[in-house]
Coordinates of C-alpha atoms and ligand atoms in Angstrom, one line a residue:
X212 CA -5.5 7.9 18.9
X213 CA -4.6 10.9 17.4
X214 CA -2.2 13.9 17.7
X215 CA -2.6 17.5 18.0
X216 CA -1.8 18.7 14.2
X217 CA 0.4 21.7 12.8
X218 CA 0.2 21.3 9.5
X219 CA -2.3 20.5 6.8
X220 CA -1.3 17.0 5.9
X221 CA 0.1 16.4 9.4
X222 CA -1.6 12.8 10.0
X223 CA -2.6 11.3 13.6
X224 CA -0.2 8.7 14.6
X225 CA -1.2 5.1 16.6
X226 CA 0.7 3.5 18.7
X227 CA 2.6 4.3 21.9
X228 CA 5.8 6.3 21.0
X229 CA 8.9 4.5 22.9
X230 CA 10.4 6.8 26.2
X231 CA 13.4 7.8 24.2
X232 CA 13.3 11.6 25.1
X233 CA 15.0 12.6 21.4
X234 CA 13.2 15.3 20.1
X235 CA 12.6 14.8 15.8
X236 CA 15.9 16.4 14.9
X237 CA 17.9 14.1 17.3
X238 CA 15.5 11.2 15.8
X239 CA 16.0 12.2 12.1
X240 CA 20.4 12.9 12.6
X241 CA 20.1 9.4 14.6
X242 CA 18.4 7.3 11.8
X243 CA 20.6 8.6 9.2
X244 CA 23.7 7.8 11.2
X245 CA 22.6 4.3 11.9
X246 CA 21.8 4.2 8.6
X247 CA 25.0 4.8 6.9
X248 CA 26.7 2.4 9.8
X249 CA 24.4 -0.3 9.4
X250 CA 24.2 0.3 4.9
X251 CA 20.7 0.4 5.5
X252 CA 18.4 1.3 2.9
X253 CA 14.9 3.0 3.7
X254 CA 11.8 2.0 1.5
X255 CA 8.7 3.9 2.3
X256 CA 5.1 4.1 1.0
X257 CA 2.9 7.1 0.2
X258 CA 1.1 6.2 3.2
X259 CA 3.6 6.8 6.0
X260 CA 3.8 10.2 8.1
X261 CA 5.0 13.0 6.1
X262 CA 8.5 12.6 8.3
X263 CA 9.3 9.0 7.1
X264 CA 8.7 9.3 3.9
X265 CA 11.1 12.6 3.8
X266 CA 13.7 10.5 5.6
X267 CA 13.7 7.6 3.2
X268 CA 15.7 6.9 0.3
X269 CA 12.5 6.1 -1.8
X270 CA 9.2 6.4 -1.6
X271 CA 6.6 4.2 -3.9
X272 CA 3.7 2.3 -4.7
X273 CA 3.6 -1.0 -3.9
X274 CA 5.4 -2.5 -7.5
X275 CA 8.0 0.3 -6.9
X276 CA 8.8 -1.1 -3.6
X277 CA 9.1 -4.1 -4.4
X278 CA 11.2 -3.7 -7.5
X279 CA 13.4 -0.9 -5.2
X280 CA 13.5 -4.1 -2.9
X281 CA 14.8 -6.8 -5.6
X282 CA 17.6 -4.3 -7.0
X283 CA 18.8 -3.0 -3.6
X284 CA 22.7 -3.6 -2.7
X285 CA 22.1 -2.6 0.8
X286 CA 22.7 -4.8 3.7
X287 CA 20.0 -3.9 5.8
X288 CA 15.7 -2.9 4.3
X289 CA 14.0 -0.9 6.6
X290 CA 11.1 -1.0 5.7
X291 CA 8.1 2.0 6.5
X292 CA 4.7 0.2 5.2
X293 CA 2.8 -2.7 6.4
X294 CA 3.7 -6.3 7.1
X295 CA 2.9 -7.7 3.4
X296 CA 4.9 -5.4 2.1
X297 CA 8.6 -6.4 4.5
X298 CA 7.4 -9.4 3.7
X299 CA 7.7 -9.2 0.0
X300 CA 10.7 -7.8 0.5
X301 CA 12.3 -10.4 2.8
X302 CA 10.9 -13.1 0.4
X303 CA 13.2 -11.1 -2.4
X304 CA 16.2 -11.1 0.0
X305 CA 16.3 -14.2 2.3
X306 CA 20.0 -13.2 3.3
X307 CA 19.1 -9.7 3.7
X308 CA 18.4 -8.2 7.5
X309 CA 14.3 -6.6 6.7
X310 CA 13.2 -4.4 9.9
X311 CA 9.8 -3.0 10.2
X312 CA 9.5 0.2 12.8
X313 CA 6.3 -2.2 13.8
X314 CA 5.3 -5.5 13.5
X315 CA 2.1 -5.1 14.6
X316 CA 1.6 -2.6 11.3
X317 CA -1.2 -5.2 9.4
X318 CA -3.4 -5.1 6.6
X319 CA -6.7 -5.3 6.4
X320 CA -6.9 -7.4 3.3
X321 CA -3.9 -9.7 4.0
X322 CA -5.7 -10.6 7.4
X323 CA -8.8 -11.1 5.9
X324 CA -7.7 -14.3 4.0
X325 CA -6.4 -16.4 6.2
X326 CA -4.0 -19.4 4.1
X327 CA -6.2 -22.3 5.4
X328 CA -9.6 -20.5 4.5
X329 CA -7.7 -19.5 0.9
X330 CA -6.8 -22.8 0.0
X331 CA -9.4 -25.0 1.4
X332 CA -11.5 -22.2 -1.3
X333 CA -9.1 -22.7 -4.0
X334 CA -10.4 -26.6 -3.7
X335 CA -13.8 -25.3 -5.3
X336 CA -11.7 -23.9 -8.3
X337 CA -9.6 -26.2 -9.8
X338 CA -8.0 -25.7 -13.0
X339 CA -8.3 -22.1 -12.2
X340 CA -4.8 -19.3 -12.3
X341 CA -4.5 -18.0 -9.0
X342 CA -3.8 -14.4 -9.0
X343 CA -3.0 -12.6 -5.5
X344 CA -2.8 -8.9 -5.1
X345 CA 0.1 -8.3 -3.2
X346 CA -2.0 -7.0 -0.2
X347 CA -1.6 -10.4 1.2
X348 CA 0.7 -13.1 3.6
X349 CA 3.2 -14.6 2.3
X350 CA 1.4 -18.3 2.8
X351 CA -1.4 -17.0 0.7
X352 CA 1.1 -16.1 -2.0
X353 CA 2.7 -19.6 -2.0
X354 CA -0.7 -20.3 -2.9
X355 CA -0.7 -18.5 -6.0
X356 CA 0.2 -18.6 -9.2
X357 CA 1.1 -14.9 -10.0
X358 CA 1.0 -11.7 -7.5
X359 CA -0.2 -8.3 -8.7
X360 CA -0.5 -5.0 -7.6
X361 CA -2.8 -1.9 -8.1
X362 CA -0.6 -0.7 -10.5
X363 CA 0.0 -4.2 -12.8
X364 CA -3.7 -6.1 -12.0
X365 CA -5.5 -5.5 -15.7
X366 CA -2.0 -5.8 -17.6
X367 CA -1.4 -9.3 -15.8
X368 CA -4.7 -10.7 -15.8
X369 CA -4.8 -10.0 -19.5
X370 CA -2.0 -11.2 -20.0
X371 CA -3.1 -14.5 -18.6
X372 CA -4.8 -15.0 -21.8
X373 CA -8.3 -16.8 -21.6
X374 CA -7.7 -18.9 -19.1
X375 CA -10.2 -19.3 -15.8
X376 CA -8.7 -17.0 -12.9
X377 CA -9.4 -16.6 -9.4
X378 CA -8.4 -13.0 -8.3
X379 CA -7.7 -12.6 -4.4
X380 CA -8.3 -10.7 -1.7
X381 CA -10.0 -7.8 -3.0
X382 CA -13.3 -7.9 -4.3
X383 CA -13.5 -4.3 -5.3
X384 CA -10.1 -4.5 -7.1
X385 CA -11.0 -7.4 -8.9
X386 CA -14.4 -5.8 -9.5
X387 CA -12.3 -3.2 -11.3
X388 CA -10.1 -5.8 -13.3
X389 CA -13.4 -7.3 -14.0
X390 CA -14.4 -4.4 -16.0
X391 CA -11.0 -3.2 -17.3
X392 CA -10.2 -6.6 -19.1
X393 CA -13.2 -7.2 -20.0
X394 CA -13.3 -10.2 -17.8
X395 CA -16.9 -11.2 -16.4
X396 CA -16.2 -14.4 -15.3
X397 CA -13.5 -13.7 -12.6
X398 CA -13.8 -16.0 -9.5
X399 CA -13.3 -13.1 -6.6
X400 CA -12.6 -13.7 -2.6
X401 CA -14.7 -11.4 -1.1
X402 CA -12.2 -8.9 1.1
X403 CA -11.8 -5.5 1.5
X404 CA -9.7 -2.5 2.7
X405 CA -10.9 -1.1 5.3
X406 CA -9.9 2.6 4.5
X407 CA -11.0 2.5 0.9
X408 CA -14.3 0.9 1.9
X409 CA -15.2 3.9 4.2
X410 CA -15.6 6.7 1.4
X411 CA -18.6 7.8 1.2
X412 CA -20.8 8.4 -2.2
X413 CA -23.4 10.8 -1.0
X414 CA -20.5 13.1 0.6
X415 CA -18.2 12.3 -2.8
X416 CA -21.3 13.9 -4.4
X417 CA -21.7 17.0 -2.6
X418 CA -18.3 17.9 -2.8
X419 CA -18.2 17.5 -6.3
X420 CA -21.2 20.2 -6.2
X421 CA -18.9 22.5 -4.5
X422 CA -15.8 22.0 -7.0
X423 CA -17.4 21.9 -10.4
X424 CA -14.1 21.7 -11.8
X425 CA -12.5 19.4 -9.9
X426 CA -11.6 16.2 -11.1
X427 CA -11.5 12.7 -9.0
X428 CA -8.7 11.0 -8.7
X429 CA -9.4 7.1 -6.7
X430 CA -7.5 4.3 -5.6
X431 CA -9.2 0.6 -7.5
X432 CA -9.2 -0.2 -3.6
X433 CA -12.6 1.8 -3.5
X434 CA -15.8 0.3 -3.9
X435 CA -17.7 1.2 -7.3
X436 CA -19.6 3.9 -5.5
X437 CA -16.5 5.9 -5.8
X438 CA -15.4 4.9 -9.1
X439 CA -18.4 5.3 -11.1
X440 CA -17.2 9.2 -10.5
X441 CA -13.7 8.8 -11.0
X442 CA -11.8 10.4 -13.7
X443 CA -8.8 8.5 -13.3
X444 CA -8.3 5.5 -10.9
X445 CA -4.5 4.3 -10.5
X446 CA -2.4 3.3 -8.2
X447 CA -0.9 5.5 -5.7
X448 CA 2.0 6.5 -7.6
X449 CA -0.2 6.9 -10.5
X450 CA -2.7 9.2 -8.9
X451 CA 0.1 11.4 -8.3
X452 CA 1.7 11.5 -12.2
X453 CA -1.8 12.2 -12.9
X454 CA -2.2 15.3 -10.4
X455 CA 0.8 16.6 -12.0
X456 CA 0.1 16.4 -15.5
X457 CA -4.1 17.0 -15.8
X458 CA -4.5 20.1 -16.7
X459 CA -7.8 20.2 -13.6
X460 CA -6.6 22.5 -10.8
X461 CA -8.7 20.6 -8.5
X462 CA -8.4 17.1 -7.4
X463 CA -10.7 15.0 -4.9
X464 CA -8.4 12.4 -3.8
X465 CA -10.2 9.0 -2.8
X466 CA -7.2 6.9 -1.6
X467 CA -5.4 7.1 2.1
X468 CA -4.3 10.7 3.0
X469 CA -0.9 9.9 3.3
X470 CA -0.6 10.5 -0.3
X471 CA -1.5 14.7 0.0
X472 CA 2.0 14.7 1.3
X473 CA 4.0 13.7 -2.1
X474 CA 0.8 14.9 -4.3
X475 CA 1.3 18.4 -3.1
X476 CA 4.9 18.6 -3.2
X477 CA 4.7 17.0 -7.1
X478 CA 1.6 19.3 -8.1
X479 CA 2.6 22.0 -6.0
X480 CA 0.1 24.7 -7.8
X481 CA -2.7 22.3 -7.8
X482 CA -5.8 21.9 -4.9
X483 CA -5.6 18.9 -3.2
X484 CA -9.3 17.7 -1.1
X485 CA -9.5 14.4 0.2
X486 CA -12.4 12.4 -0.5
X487 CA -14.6 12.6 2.5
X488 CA -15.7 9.1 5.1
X489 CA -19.5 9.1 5.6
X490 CA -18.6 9.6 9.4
X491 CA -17.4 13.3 9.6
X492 CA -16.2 12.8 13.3
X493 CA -13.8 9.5 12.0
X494 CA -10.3 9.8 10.6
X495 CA -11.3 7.0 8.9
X496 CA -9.2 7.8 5.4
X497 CA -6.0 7.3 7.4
X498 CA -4.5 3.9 7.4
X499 CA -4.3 2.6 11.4
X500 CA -1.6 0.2 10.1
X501 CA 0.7 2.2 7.9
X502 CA 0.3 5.2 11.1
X503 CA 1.8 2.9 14.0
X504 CA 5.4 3.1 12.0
X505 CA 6.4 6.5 13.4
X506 CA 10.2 8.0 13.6
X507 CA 11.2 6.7 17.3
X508 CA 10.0 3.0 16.3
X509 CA 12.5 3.2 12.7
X510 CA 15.5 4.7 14.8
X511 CA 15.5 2.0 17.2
X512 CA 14.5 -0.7 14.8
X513 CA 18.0 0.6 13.3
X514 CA 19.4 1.0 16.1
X515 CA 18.2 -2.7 17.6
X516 CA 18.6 -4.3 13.9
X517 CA 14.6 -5.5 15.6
X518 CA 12.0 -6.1 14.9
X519 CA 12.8 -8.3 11.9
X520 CA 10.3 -10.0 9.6
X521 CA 11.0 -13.5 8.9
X522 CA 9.5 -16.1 6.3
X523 CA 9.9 -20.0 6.7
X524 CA 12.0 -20.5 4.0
X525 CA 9.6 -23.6 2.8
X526 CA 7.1 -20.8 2.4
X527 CA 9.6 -18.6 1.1
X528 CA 10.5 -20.3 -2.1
X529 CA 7.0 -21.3 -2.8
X530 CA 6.0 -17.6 -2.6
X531 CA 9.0 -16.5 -4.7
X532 CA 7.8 -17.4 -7.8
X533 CA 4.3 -15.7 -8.1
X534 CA 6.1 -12.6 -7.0
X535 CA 9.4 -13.2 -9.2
X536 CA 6.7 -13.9 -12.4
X537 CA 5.1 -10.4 -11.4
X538 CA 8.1 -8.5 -11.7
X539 CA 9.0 -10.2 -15.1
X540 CA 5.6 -9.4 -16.6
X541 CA 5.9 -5.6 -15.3
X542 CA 9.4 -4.7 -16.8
Ligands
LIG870 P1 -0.4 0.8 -4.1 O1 0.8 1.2 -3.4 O2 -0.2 -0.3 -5.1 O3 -1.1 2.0 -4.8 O4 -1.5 0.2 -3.1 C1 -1.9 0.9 -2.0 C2 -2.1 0.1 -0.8 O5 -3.1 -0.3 -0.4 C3 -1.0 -0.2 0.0 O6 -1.5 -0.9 1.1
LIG871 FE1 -4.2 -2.5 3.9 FE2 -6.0 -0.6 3.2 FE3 -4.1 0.0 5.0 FE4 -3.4 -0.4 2.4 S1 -4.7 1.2 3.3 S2 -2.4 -1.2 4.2 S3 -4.9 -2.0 1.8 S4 -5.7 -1.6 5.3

């Protein structure tokens, strides 16, 4: 499952690399040539190899993708993240062509709520505002009433007002929103990420006793274990404008390791550590998903305009408007 590494931040990649014999130079002159033929733009996530995200035209958090995804006059998205995330996008721009390097490049969260278990739940909550984070398909969007991401959860659910709210999938997100807006009564669904979940508190807390001075930095996908110690918990993008202006030289970084990549190149002069899995022998802070995309699947999902991601167009329109009212409460 994983590669020999040469660099620091060099991540493990999953997945079968296609028999193209390019070597990375051919594969990174190839994908920008397709993409200037095909006006192509390439969105990619902090936690995508180190190579795609220096390929792409932007890298962001999940808001900023989708916002770089609503404003985009390119023909063609190809998009380097996970499923959810195309999908957003394609839902944004039904006459737009949205590729994926690989389809297969899931969620945990978004597969752990299933539409027909989400709404046959939402039946015990009537009356209540459905808020979705984003982590999740679009059926279980139409479902919703507003989408939200890591970055825009306590604004929006405050925003709401006093009004009863389910919060969806993630329990230890909405644990955190819970707190944040002061809001105790929050109906949650009771999924999980299944890279923030593995952090472990006991090693959290030894490493802390080696770096006195460092500060942690955690995702609000971790469970409270990890934030209890945190010093700042944001969103991806906001763990990183906080590495680069705390005056701490020393961060433990509690989110997937794909993020070291952009943090270190922002912060350059600061210390980056990852926070450590309870398994030592596990990678188990990389993403499986977001590390099947890998440069031979996005050149030929240029090259083969494939795989595409699709949404019913029923499902589509219903699943537009939680997501559209997002973007209008986050301007
Ligand atoms: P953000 O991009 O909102 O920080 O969320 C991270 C994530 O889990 C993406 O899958
Ligand atoms: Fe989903 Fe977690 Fe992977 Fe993000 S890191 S895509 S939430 S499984």
């Amino acid at each position: 499952m994983s590669q020999p590494t040469d660099t620091p931040h060099r991540l493990p990649v999953v997945g079968q690399a296609p028999p193209l014999g390019l070597n990375a130079d051919e594969l990174e002159a190839g994908i920008r040539r397709l993409k200037a033929e095909r006006n192509a733009v390439i969105l990619a996530h902090y936690y995508q190899e180190d190579e795609l995200q220096d390929l792409a035209d932007f890298v962001g958090d999940s808001l900023q993708l989708s916002q770089a995804a609503a404003s985009t006059k390119a023909d063609v998205i190809a998009f380097c993240g996970v499923h959810f995330m195309a999908e957003t996008a394609k839902i944004l721009n039904p006459d737009k062509i949205v590729v994926v390097p690989d389809l297969e490049a899931g969620c945990s969260l978004a597969d752990g709520c299933p539409a027909p278990a989400f709404g046959r739940w939402l039946e015990k909550y009537p009356g209540h505002t459905v808020v979705s984070y984003i982590n999740c398909s679009a059926e279980v969007k139409a479902l919703s009433d507003v989408i939200c991401t890591s970055s825009n959860a306590v604004k929006i659910v405050k925003a709401l007002g006093d009004v009863p709210i389910v919060f969806a999938p993630d329990k230890h997100l909405g644990a955190f929103v819970k707190k944040q807006a002061g809001r105790d009564d929050l109906v949650l669904w009771p999924g999980t990420c299944m890279v923030h979940e593995t952090f472990s508190e006991r090693r959290l807390l030894e490493l802390m006793a080696l770096h006195p001075g460092a500060e942690v930095i955690a995702h609000p996908e971790c469970h409270e274990g990890i934030l209890r110690h945190a010093h700042h918990v944001a969103s991806t993008s906001g763990l990183i404008a906080y590495a680069k202006k705390s005056p701490a030289r020393t961060f433990i970084v509690a989110t997937e390791a794909g993020i070291l990549h952009k943090m270190a190149a922002e912060a350059p002069d600061k210390e980056l550590i990852a926070a450590p899995p309870e398994d030592e022998s596990c990678a188990c802070n990389v993403c499986p998903h977001m590390r099947r995309n890998t440069l031979e699947k996005l050149y030929l999902a240029l090259r083969d305009l494939q795989p595409q991601v699709d949404v019913p167009e029923p499902t589509r329109v219903r699943a537009l408007k939680p997501i559209q009212r997002m973007l209008d409460m986050s301007v």
